[in-house]
Amino acid sequence: MSYNPMMNSPFLLENQTEYKKWRDNKLAQYPASKNKILVKLNNSNLNNNSINLLRDSINKYNFGIYEFNSKLTNEYLKKFCSKLKLLQSVSNLLADENDISNITNQNTERKQSSGIEYIPYTNKQLNWHTDGYYYPIDSAVKSFLLHCEHPAKIGGENILLDHEIMYIFLRDHNPDYIKILMQNDIMEIPGNKNIKGSSSIKGPVFYIDEKNFLNMRFTSRQQNIIWQKSDMIKKIKDYIFSFIAEDNYYTFNILLRENQGYIANNVLHKRKEYVDGDKKRLLKRLRFSERVE
Ligand SMILES: [Fe+2]
């Protein structure tokens, strides 16, 4: 499915003036420290003021970090999301009836019962990706929340990079890179052998959605992904991989503490490996098919 983006969208290559304006404004928000972004929230008094602070941050960086004063129930978590107008949650096989996934190390139990290992549900490092990159763009994940109920003893940091920053660096380096990454058959995810009826999905890396926002589908995994083959794609991939390889001026390194979390308009992110203490690390995740506007 494709949409007709707004004529003056900064994400269209022909709109250099609009792009320049949008780009300069975006880059002017950096450097940013995560401590300044953190918004403190009160469970018993979730006022519009603090919600607006969070929204401001998401506007600038495509994510916002918050901290509640005490533990939240699943119902409260959903209510909190609805304050940000996140209403259409996206379910998955491992989510509960609230579409909440408990991200914790289930490796031993799960592997024994099914023989399949899902890296998010282990204590291993999770490489750079956007959520739901394996979905077609008409059922995309546009935002997600990750809420920490209990941190690991050691590690488990999340590293975030606004996908719009990635777009800027690619476009400034070579606008043809963007042209290629917006092609509808650039990246293919083969059907999952373990899921009956699953078929392969082709799509772009960057696309402009029906509300004129820029979205990114990306995974740095090398298996179960088929990139279009050309010298140019190889160059583009090398560029992306070197940009995200190390912490830079634009990445945020976030170690969520108890009752902290972040909400993101599906930015690029990864997770470092971790070690559990007596109590297992537990993060609650909700995904949505709309973004925070
Ligand atoms: Fe993720």
Coordinates of N, CA and C in Angstrom, one line a residue, residues 61-269:
Y61 N 12.4 14.3 20.1 CA 13.3 13.2 20.0 C 12.6 11.9 19.5
N62 N 11.3 11.9 19.3 CA 10.6 10.7 19.0 C 10.6 9.7 20.2
F63 N 11.0 10.2 21.4 CA 10.7 9.3 22.5 C 10.8 10.2 23.8
G64 N 10.2 9.7 24.9 CA 10.3 10.4 26.1 C 10.4 9.4 27.3
I65 N 11.1 9.8 28.3 CA 11.3 8.9 29.5 C 10.5 9.5 30.6
Y66 N 10.0 8.6 31.4 CA 9.2 9.0 32.6 C 9.6 8.1 33.8
E67 N 9.1 8.6 34.9 CA 9.3 7.8 36.2 C 8.1 8.0 37.0
F68 N 7.4 6.9 37.4 CA 6.3 7.0 38.3 C 6.8 6.9 39.8
N69 N 6.0 7.4 40.7 CA 6.4 7.3 42.1 C 6.2 6.0 42.7
S70 N 5.3 5.1 42.1 CA 5.2 3.8 42.6 C 4.7 2.8 41.5
K71 N 4.6 1.6 41.9 CA 4.3 0.5 41.0 C 2.9 0.7 40.2
L72 N 2.9 0.3 39.0 CA 1.6 0.5 38.2 C 1.0 -0.9 37.9
T73 N -0.3 -0.9 37.9 CA -1.0 -2.1 37.4 C -1.1 -2.0 35.9
N74 N -1.4 -3.2 35.3 CA -1.5 -3.2 33.8 C -2.6 -2.3 33.3
E75 N -3.7 -2.2 34.1 CA -4.8 -1.3 33.7 C -4.4 0.1 33.7
Y76 N -3.6 0.5 34.7 CA -3.1 1.9 34.8 C -2.2 2.2 33.6
L77 N -1.3 1.2 33.3 CA -0.4 1.4 32.2 C -1.2 1.7 30.9
K78 N -2.2 1.0 30.7 CA -3.1 1.3 29.5 C -3.7 2.7 29.6
K79 N -4.2 3.0 30.8 CA -4.8 4.3 30.9 C -3.8 5.4 30.7
F80 N -2.6 5.2 31.2 CA -1.5 6.2 30.9 C -1.3 6.4 29.4
C81 N -1.2 5.3 28.7 CA -1.1 5.4 27.2 C -2.2 6.1 26.6
S82 N -3.4 5.9 27.1 CA -4.6 6.6 26.5 C -4.5 8.1 26.7
K83 N -3.8 8.5 27.7 CA -3.7 10.0 27.9 C -2.8 10.6 26.8
L84 N -2.0 9.7 26.2 CA -1.1 10.2 25.1 C -1.8 9.8 23.8
K85 N -3.1 9.5 23.9 CA -3.9 9.1 22.7 C -3.3 7.9 22.0
L86 N -2.7 7.0 22.8 CA -2.3 5.7 22.2 C -3.4 4.7 22.6
L87 N -4.2 4.4 21.6 CA -5.4 3.5 21.9 C -5.4 2.2 21.2
Q88 N -4.9 2.2 20.0 CA -4.9 1.0 19.2 C -3.7 0.1 19.5
S89 N -3.8 -0.7 20.5 CA -2.6 -1.6 20.8 C -2.6 -2.7 19.9
V90 N -1.3 -3.2 19.6 CA -1.1 -4.3 18.7 C -0.7 -5.5 19.5
S91 N -1.4 -6.6 19.2 CA -1.2 -7.8 20.0 C 0.0 -8.6 19.3
N92 N 0.5 -9.6 20.0 CA 1.3 -10.6 19.4 C 1.1 -11.9 20.2
L93 N 1.8 -12.9 19.6 CA 1.5 -14.3 20.2 C 1.8 -14.4 21.7
L94 N 2.7 -13.6 22.2 CA 3.1 -13.7 23.6 C 2.5 -12.7 24.5
A95 N 1.6 -11.9 24.0 CA 1.0 -10.8 24.8 C -0.2 -11.3 25.5
D96 N -0.6 -10.6 26.6 CA -1.7 -11.0 27.4 C -3.0 -10.3 26.8
E97 N -4.1 -10.5 27.6 CA -5.4 -9.9 27.1 C -5.4 -8.4 27.0
N98 N -4.4 -7.7 27.7 CA -4.3 -6.3 27.5 C -3.3 -5.9 26.4
D99 N -2.9 -6.9 25.7 CA -1.8 -6.7 24.7 C -0.5 -6.3 25.3
I100 N -0.3 -6.6 26.6 CA 1.0 -6.3 27.3 C 1.8 -7.6 27.2
S101 N 3.1 -7.4 26.8 CA 4.1 -8.5 26.8 C 5.0 -8.3 28.0
N102 N 5.2 -9.4 28.7 CA 6.2 -9.4 29.8 C 7.5 -9.8 29.3
I103 N 8.4 -8.8 29.1 CA 9.7 -9.0 28.6 C 10.6 -9.4 29.8
T104 N 10.9 -10.7 29.8 CA 11.7 -11.3 30.9 C 12.5 -12.5 30.3
N105 N 13.4 -12.9 31.1 CA 14.2 -14.1 30.5 C 13.5 -15.4 30.7
Q106 N 12.8 -15.9 29.7 CA 12.1 -17.1 29.8 C 12.8 -18.2 29.0
N107 N 14.1 -18.0 28.8 CA 14.8 -18.8 27.8 C 14.7 -20.3 28.1
T108 N 15.0 -20.7 29.4 CA 15.0 -22.1 29.6 C 13.6 -22.8 29.5
E109 N 12.6 -22.1 30.1 CA 11.3 -22.7 29.9 C 10.8 -22.8 28.5
R110 N 11.0 -21.7 27.8 CA 10.5 -21.6 26.4 C 11.2 -22.6 25.5
K111 N 12.5 -22.6 25.6 CA 13.3 -23.4 24.7 C 13.0 -24.9 24.9
Q112 N 12.7 -25.2 26.2 CA 12.4 -26.6 26.5 C 11.1 -27.0 25.8
S113 N 10.1 -26.1 25.9 CA 8.8 -26.5 25.4 C 8.6 -26.4 23.9
S114 N 9.2 -25.4 23.3 CA 9.0 -25.2 21.9 C 10.3 -25.4 21.0
G115 N 11.4 -25.4 21.6 CA 12.6 -25.5 20.9 C 13.0 -24.2 20.1
I116 N 12.2 -23.2 20.2 CA 12.4 -21.9 19.6 C 12.9 -20.9 20.6
E117 N 13.9 -20.1 20.2 CA 14.4 -19.1 21.1 C 14.0 -17.7 20.5
Y118 N 13.3 -16.9 21.3 CA 13.0 -15.6 20.9 C 13.9 -14.7 21.7
I119 N 14.8 -14.0 21.0 CA 15.9 -13.2 21.7 C 15.3 -12.2 22.7
P120 N 14.2 -11.5 22.4 CA 13.7 -10.5 23.3 C 13.4 -11.2 24.7
Y121 N 13.0 -12.4 24.7 CA 12.6 -13.1 25.9 C 13.8 -13.9 26.5
T122 N 15.0 -13.4 26.3 CA 16.2 -14.0 26.9 C 16.9 -12.9 27.6
N123 N 18.1 -13.1 28.1 CA 18.9 -12.1 28.7 C 20.0 -11.6 27.8
K124 N 19.9 -12.0 26.5 CA 21.0 -11.7 25.5 C 20.8 -10.3 24.9
Q125 N 21.9 -9.9 24.3 CA 21.8 -8.6 23.6 C 20.8 -8.7 22.4
L126 N 20.1 -7.6 22.3 CA 19.2 -7.5 21.1 C 19.8 -6.4 20.2
N127 N 20.0 -6.8 19.0 CA 20.6 -5.8 18.1 C 19.7 -4.7 17.6
W128 N 20.2 -3.7 16.9 CA 19.4 -2.6 16.4 C 18.3 -3.0 15.6
H129 N 17.1 -2.4 15.8 CA 15.9 -2.7 15.1 C 14.9 -1.7 15.4
T130 N 13.8 -1.7 14.5 CA 12.6 -1.0 14.9 C 11.6 -2.1 15.2
D131 N 10.6 -1.8 16.0 CA 9.7 -2.9 16.3 C 8.8 -3.2 15.1
G132 N 8.5 -4.5 15.0 CA 7.6 -4.9 13.9 C 8.1 -4.7 12.5
Y133 N 9.4 -4.7 12.4 CA 10.0 -4.5 11.0 C 9.5 -5.6 10.1
Y134 N 9.1 -6.7 10.6 CA 8.6 -7.9 9.8 C 7.2 -7.8 9.4
Y135 N 6.5 -6.7 9.8 CA 5.1 -6.5 9.4 C 5.1 -5.7 8.1
P136 N 4.0 -5.9 7.3 CA 3.8 -5.0 6.1 C 3.5 -3.6 6.6
I137 N 3.7 -2.6 5.8 CA 3.5 -1.2 6.3 C 2.1 -0.8 6.7
D138 N 1.1 -1.6 6.1 CA -0.3 -1.3 6.5 C -0.7 -1.8 7.9
S139 N 0.2 -2.6 8.5 CA -0.1 -3.0 9.9 C 1.2 -2.8 10.7
A140 N 1.8 -1.6 10.5 CA 3.0 -1.3 11.2 C 2.8 -0.9 12.6
V141 N 3.9 -1.1 13.4 CA 3.9 -0.7 14.8 C 4.5 0.8 14.7
K142 N 3.7 1.7 15.2 CA 4.1 3.1 15.1 C 4.7 3.7 16.4
S143 N 4.4 3.0 17.5 CA 5.0 3.5 18.7 C 5.0 2.3 19.7
F144 N 5.7 2.4 20.8 CA 5.7 1.4 21.8 C 6.1 2.0 23.1
L145 N 5.7 1.3 24.2 CA 6.1 1.7 25.5 C 6.8 0.5 26.2
L146 N 7.9 0.9 26.9 CA 8.6 -0.1 27.6 C 8.7 0.4 29.1
H147 N 8.1 -0.4 30.0 CA 8.0 0.0 31.3 C 8.7 -1.0 32.3
C148 N 9.6 -0.4 33.1 CA 10.4 -1.3 34.0 C 9.7 -1.6 35.3
E149 N 9.4 -2.8 35.5 CA 8.8 -3.2 36.8 C 9.9 -3.6 37.7
H150 N 10.9 -4.3 37.1 CA 12.1 -4.7 37.9 C 13.3 -4.7 37.0
P151 N 14.4 -4.0 37.4 CA 15.6 -4.0 36.6 C 16.4 -5.2 36.8
A152 N 17.4 -5.4 35.9 CA 18.4 -6.5 36.1 C 19.3 -6.2 37.2
K153 N 20.1 -7.1 37.6 CA 21.1 -6.8 38.6 C 22.3 -6.1 37.9
I154 N 22.6 -6.6 36.7 CA 23.7 -5.9 35.9 C 23.2 -5.8 34.5
G155 N 23.3 -4.7 33.9 CA 23.1 -4.5 32.4 C 21.7 -4.3 32.0
G156 N 21.4 -4.6 30.7 CA 20.1 -4.5 30.2 C 19.7 -3.0 29.7
E157 N 20.8 -2.2 29.5 CA 20.5 -0.9 29.0 C 19.9 -0.9 27.6
N158 N 19.0 0.1 27.4 CA 18.4 0.3 26.1 C 19.2 1.5 25.4
I159 N 19.5 1.3 24.2 CA 20.2 2.4 23.4 C 19.2 2.8 22.3
L160 N 18.9 4.1 22.3 CA 18.0 4.6 21.3 C 18.6 5.6 20.3
L161 N 18.1 5.6 19.1 CA 18.5 6.5 18.1 C 17.3 6.9 17.3
D162 N 17.0 8.2 17.3 CA 15.8 8.6 16.6 C 16.0 8.3 15.1
H163 N 15.0 7.6 14.5 CA 15.2 7.2 13.1 C 15.2 8.4 12.1
E164 N 14.7 9.5 12.6 CA 14.7 10.7 11.8 C 16.2 11.3 11.7
I165 N 17.0 11.0 12.7 CA 18.4 11.4 12.7 C 19.1 10.6 11.7
M166 N 18.8 9.3 11.7 CA 19.4 8.4 10.7 C 19.1 8.8 9.3
Y167 N 17.8 9.2 9.1 CA 17.4 9.7 7.8 C 18.2 10.9 7.4
I168 N 18.4 11.8 8.3 CA 19.1 13.1 8.0 C 20.5 12.7 7.5
F169 N 21.2 11.9 8.3 CA 22.6 11.6 8.0 C 22.7 10.9 6.6
L170 N 21.8 10.0 6.4 CA 21.8 9.3 5.1 C 21.6 10.3 3.9
R171 N 20.6 11.1 4.1 CA 20.2 12.0 3.0 C 21.3 13.0 2.8
D172 N 21.9 13.5 3.8 CA 23.0 14.5 3.7 C 24.2 13.9 3.0
H173 N 24.4 12.6 3.3 CA 25.6 11.9 2.8 C 25.4 11.6 1.3
N174 N 24.2 11.2 1.0 CA 23.9 10.9 -0.4 C 22.3 10.7 -0.6
P175 N 21.7 11.7 -1.2 CA 20.2 11.6 -1.3 C 19.7 10.3 -2.1
D176 N 20.6 9.8 -2.9 CA 20.2 8.6 -3.6 C 20.0 7.4 -2.6
Y177 N 20.7 7.5 -1.5 CA 20.5 6.4 -0.5 C 19.0 6.4 0.0
I178 N 18.5 7.6 0.1 CA 17.1 7.7 0.6 C 16.1 7.1 -0.5
K179 N 16.4 7.6 -1.7 CA 15.6 7.1 -2.9 C 15.5 5.6 -2.9
I180 N 16.7 5.0 -2.7 CA 16.7 3.5 -2.7 C 16.0 2.9 -1.5
L181 N 16.2 3.5 -0.3 CA 15.6 2.9 0.9 C 14.1 3.1 0.9
M182 N 13.6 4.0 0.1 CA 12.2 4.2 0.0 C 11.5 3.2 -1.0
Q183 N 12.3 2.5 -1.7 CA 11.7 1.5 -2.7 C 10.9 0.4 -1.9
N184 N 9.8 0.0 -2.5 CA 8.9 -0.9 -1.8 C 9.4 -2.4 -1.7
D185 N 10.5 -2.7 -2.4 CA 11.0 -4.1 -2.4 C 12.4 -4.2 -1.9
I186 N 12.8 -3.3 -1.1 CA 14.3 -3.2 -0.7 C 14.7 -4.3 0.3
M187 N 13.7 -4.6 1.2 CA 14.0 -5.5 2.3 C 12.9 -6.6 2.4
E188 N 13.3 -7.8 2.3 CA 12.3 -8.9 2.4 C 12.5 -9.8 3.6
I189 N 11.4 -10.0 4.3 CA 11.4 -11.0 5.4 C 10.8 -12.2 4.9
P190 N 11.5 -13.3 4.9 CA 10.9 -14.6 4.4 C 9.8 -15.1 5.4
G191 N 8.9 -15.9 4.9 CA 7.9 -16.4 5.8 C 8.5 -17.2 6.9
N192 N 7.8 -17.3 8.0 CA 8.3 -18.0 9.2 C 7.8 -19.5 9.1
K193 N 8.8 -20.3 9.1 CA 8.6 -21.8 8.9 C 7.7 -22.3 10.1
N194 N 7.9 -21.7 11.2 CA 7.2 -22.2 12.4 C 5.7 -21.7 12.5
I195 N 5.4 -20.8 11.6 CA 4.0 -20.3 11.7 C 3.3 -20.7 10.4
K196 N 2.2 -21.4 10.6 CA 1.4 -21.9 9.5 C 0.8 -20.7 8.7
G197 N 1.0 -20.8 7.4 CA 0.3 -19.8 6.5 C 1.2 -18.5 6.5
S198 N 2.3 -18.4 7.1 CA 3.1 -17.2 7.1 C 3.8 -17.1 5.7
S199 N 3.7 -15.9 5.1 CA 4.3 -15.7 3.8 C 5.3 -14.5 3.9
S200 N 6.2 -14.4 2.9 CA 7.3 -13.4 3.0 C 6.7 -12.0 2.8
I201 N 7.4 -11.1 3.3 CA 6.9 -9.7 3.3 C 8.0 -8.8 2.8
K202 N 7.7 -8.0 1.7 CA 8.7 -7.1 1.2 C 8.2 -5.7 1.5
G203 N 9.2 -4.8 1.7 CA 8.8 -3.4 2.0 C 10.0 -2.5 2.0
P204 N 9.7 -1.2 2.2 CA 10.8 -0.2 2.2 C 11.5 -0.1 3.5
V205 N 12.6 0.6 3.6 CA 13.2 0.9 5.0 C 12.5 2.1 5.5
F206 N 12.5 3.2 4.7 CA 11.8 4.4 5.1 C 10.6 4.6 4.3
Y207 N 9.5 5.0 4.9 CA 8.3 5.4 4.2 C 7.6 6.5 4.9
I208 N 6.8 7.2 4.1 CA 6.0 8.3 4.7 C 4.6 7.7 4.8
D209 N 4.0 7.9 6.0 CA 2.7 7.2 6.2 C 1.5 8.2 5.9
E210 N 0.3 7.7 6.1 CA -0.9 8.4 5.7 C -1.0 9.7 6.4
K211 N -0.3 9.9 7.6 CA -0.4 11.1 8.3 C 0.9 12.0 8.1
N212 N 1.6 11.6 7.0 CA 2.8 12.3 6.6 C 4.0 12.2 7.6
F213 N 4.0 11.2 8.4 CA 5.2 11.0 9.3 C 6.1 10.0 8.6
L214 N 7.4 10.1 9.0 CA 8.4 9.2 8.5 C 8.5 8.0 9.4
N215 N 8.5 6.8 8.8 CA 8.6 5.6 9.6 C 9.8 4.8 9.0
M216 N 10.3 4.0 9.9 CA 11.5 3.2 9.5 C 11.3 1.7 9.8
R217 N 11.6 0.8 8.9 CA 11.6 -0.6 9.1 C 13.0 -1.0 9.0
F218 N 13.6 -1.6 10.1 CA 15.0 -1.9 10.0 C 15.3 -3.0 11.0
T219 N 16.2 -3.9 10.6 CA 16.8 -4.8 11.6 C 18.3 -5.0 11.2
S220 N 19.2 -5.1 12.1 CA 20.6 -5.3 11.8 C 20.9 -6.8 11.8
R221 N 19.9 -7.6 12.0 CA 20.1 -9.1 11.9 C 20.5 -9.5 10.5
Q222 N 21.3 -10.5 10.4 CA 21.8 -10.9 9.1 C 21.1 -12.1 8.5
Q223 N 20.4 -12.8 9.5 CA 19.6 -14.0 9.0 C 18.2 -13.7 8.9
N224 N 17.5 -14.5 8.1 CA 16.0 -14.3 7.9 C 15.7 -12.9 7.4
I225 N 16.6 -12.4 6.6 CA 16.3 -11.1 6.0 C 17.0 -11.1 4.6
I226 N 16.3 -10.7 3.6 CA 16.9 -10.6 2.3 C 16.9 -9.2 1.8
W227 N 18.1 -8.6 1.7 CA 18.2 -7.3 1.1 C 18.3 -7.4 -0.4
Q228 N 17.8 -6.4 -1.1 CA 18.0 -6.4 -2.5 C 19.5 -6.4 -2.7
K229 N 20.0 -7.0 -3.8 CA 21.4 -7.1 -4.0 C 21.9 -6.1 -5.0
S230 N 22.8 -5.2 -4.6 CA 23.5 -4.3 -5.5 C 24.7 -3.7 -4.7
D231 N 25.6 -3.1 -5.5 CA 26.8 -2.5 -4.8 C 26.3 -1.3 -4.0
M232 N 25.3 -0.6 -4.5 CA 24.8 0.6 -3.8 C 24.2 0.2 -2.4
I233 N 23.4 -0.9 -2.4 CA 22.8 -1.4 -1.2 C 23.9 -1.7 -0.2
K234 N 24.9 -2.3 -0.7 CA 26.0 -2.7 0.2 C 26.6 -1.4 0.8
K235 N 26.8 -0.4 0.0 CA 27.3 0.9 0.5 C 26.4 1.5 1.6
I236 N 25.1 1.4 1.3 CA 24.1 2.0 2.2 C 24.2 1.3 3.5
K237 N 24.2 -0.1 3.4 CA 24.2 -0.9 4.7 C 25.5 -0.6 5.5
D238 N 26.6 -0.5 4.8 CA 27.8 -0.2 5.5 C 27.7 1.2 6.2
Y239 N 27.1 2.1 5.5 CA 27.0 3.5 6.1 C 26.1 3.4 7.4
I240 N 25.0 2.7 7.2 CA 24.1 2.6 8.4 C 24.7 1.9 9.6
F241 N 25.4 0.8 9.2 CA 26.0 0.0 10.3 C 27.1 0.7 11.0
S242 N 27.9 1.5 10.2 CA 29.0 2.2 10.9 C 28.4 3.4 11.7
F243 N 27.3 3.9 11.3 CA 26.6 5.0 12.1 C 26.1 4.5 13.4
I244 N 25.5 3.3 13.4 CA 24.9 2.8 14.6 C 25.9 2.0 15.5
A245 N 27.1 1.7 14.9 CA 28.0 0.8 15.6 C 28.4 1.3 17.0
E246 N 28.6 2.6 17.2 CA 29.0 3.0 18.5 C 28.2 4.1 19.0
D247 N 28.2 4.3 20.3 CA 27.5 5.4 20.8 C 27.9 6.7 20.2
N248 N 27.1 7.6 19.8 CA 27.5 8.8 19.2 C 26.7 10.0 19.8
Y249 N 26.9 11.1 19.3 CA 26.2 12.4 19.8 C 24.7 12.2 19.9
Y250 N 24.1 11.4 19.1 CA 22.7 11.3 18.9 C 22.0 10.1 19.6
T251 N 22.9 9.2 20.1 CA 22.2 8.0 20.8 C 22.0 8.3 22.3
F252 N 21.0 7.7 22.8 CA 20.7 7.8 24.2 C 20.9 6.4 24.8
N253 N 21.6 6.4 25.9 CA 21.9 5.2 26.6 C 21.0 5.2 27.9
I254 N 20.0 4.3 28.0 CA 19.0 4.4 29.1 C 19.0 3.1 29.9
L255 N 19.3 3.2 31.1 CA 19.1 2.1 32.0 C 17.9 2.3 32.9
L256 N 16.8 1.7 32.5 CA 15.6 1.9 33.2 C 15.6 1.4 34.6
R257 N 15.2 2.2 35.6 CA 15.0 1.8 37.0 C 13.6 1.4 37.2
E258 N 13.3 0.8 38.4 CA 12.0 0.5 38.8 C 11.0 1.6 38.6
N259 N 9.9 1.4 37.9 CA 8.8 2.4 37.7 C 9.2 3.4 36.7
Q260 N 10.3 3.2 36.0 CA 10.7 4.1 34.9 C 10.3 3.4 33.6
G261 N 10.2 4.2 32.5 CA 9.9 3.6 31.2 C 10.1 4.7 30.2
Y262 N 10.0 4.2 28.9 CA 10.0 5.2 27.8 C 8.9 4.9 26.8
I263 N 8.5 5.9 26.1 CA 7.5 5.8 25.1 C 8.2 6.3 23.8
A264 N 8.1 5.5 22.7 CA 8.9 6.0 21.5 C 8.0 5.8 20.3
N265 N 8.2 6.7 19.4 CA 7.6 6.6 18.1 C 8.4 5.7 17.2
N266 N 8.5 4.4 17.7 CA 9.3 3.4 17.1 C 10.6 3.8 16.5
V267 N 11.4 4.4 17.3 CA 12.8 4.7 17.0 C 13.7 3.5 16.9
L268 N 14.9 3.6 16.3 CA 15.8 2.6 16.3 C 16.3 2.3 17.8
H269 N 16.4 1.0 18.1 CA 16.8 0.7 19.5 C 17.5 -0.6 19.6

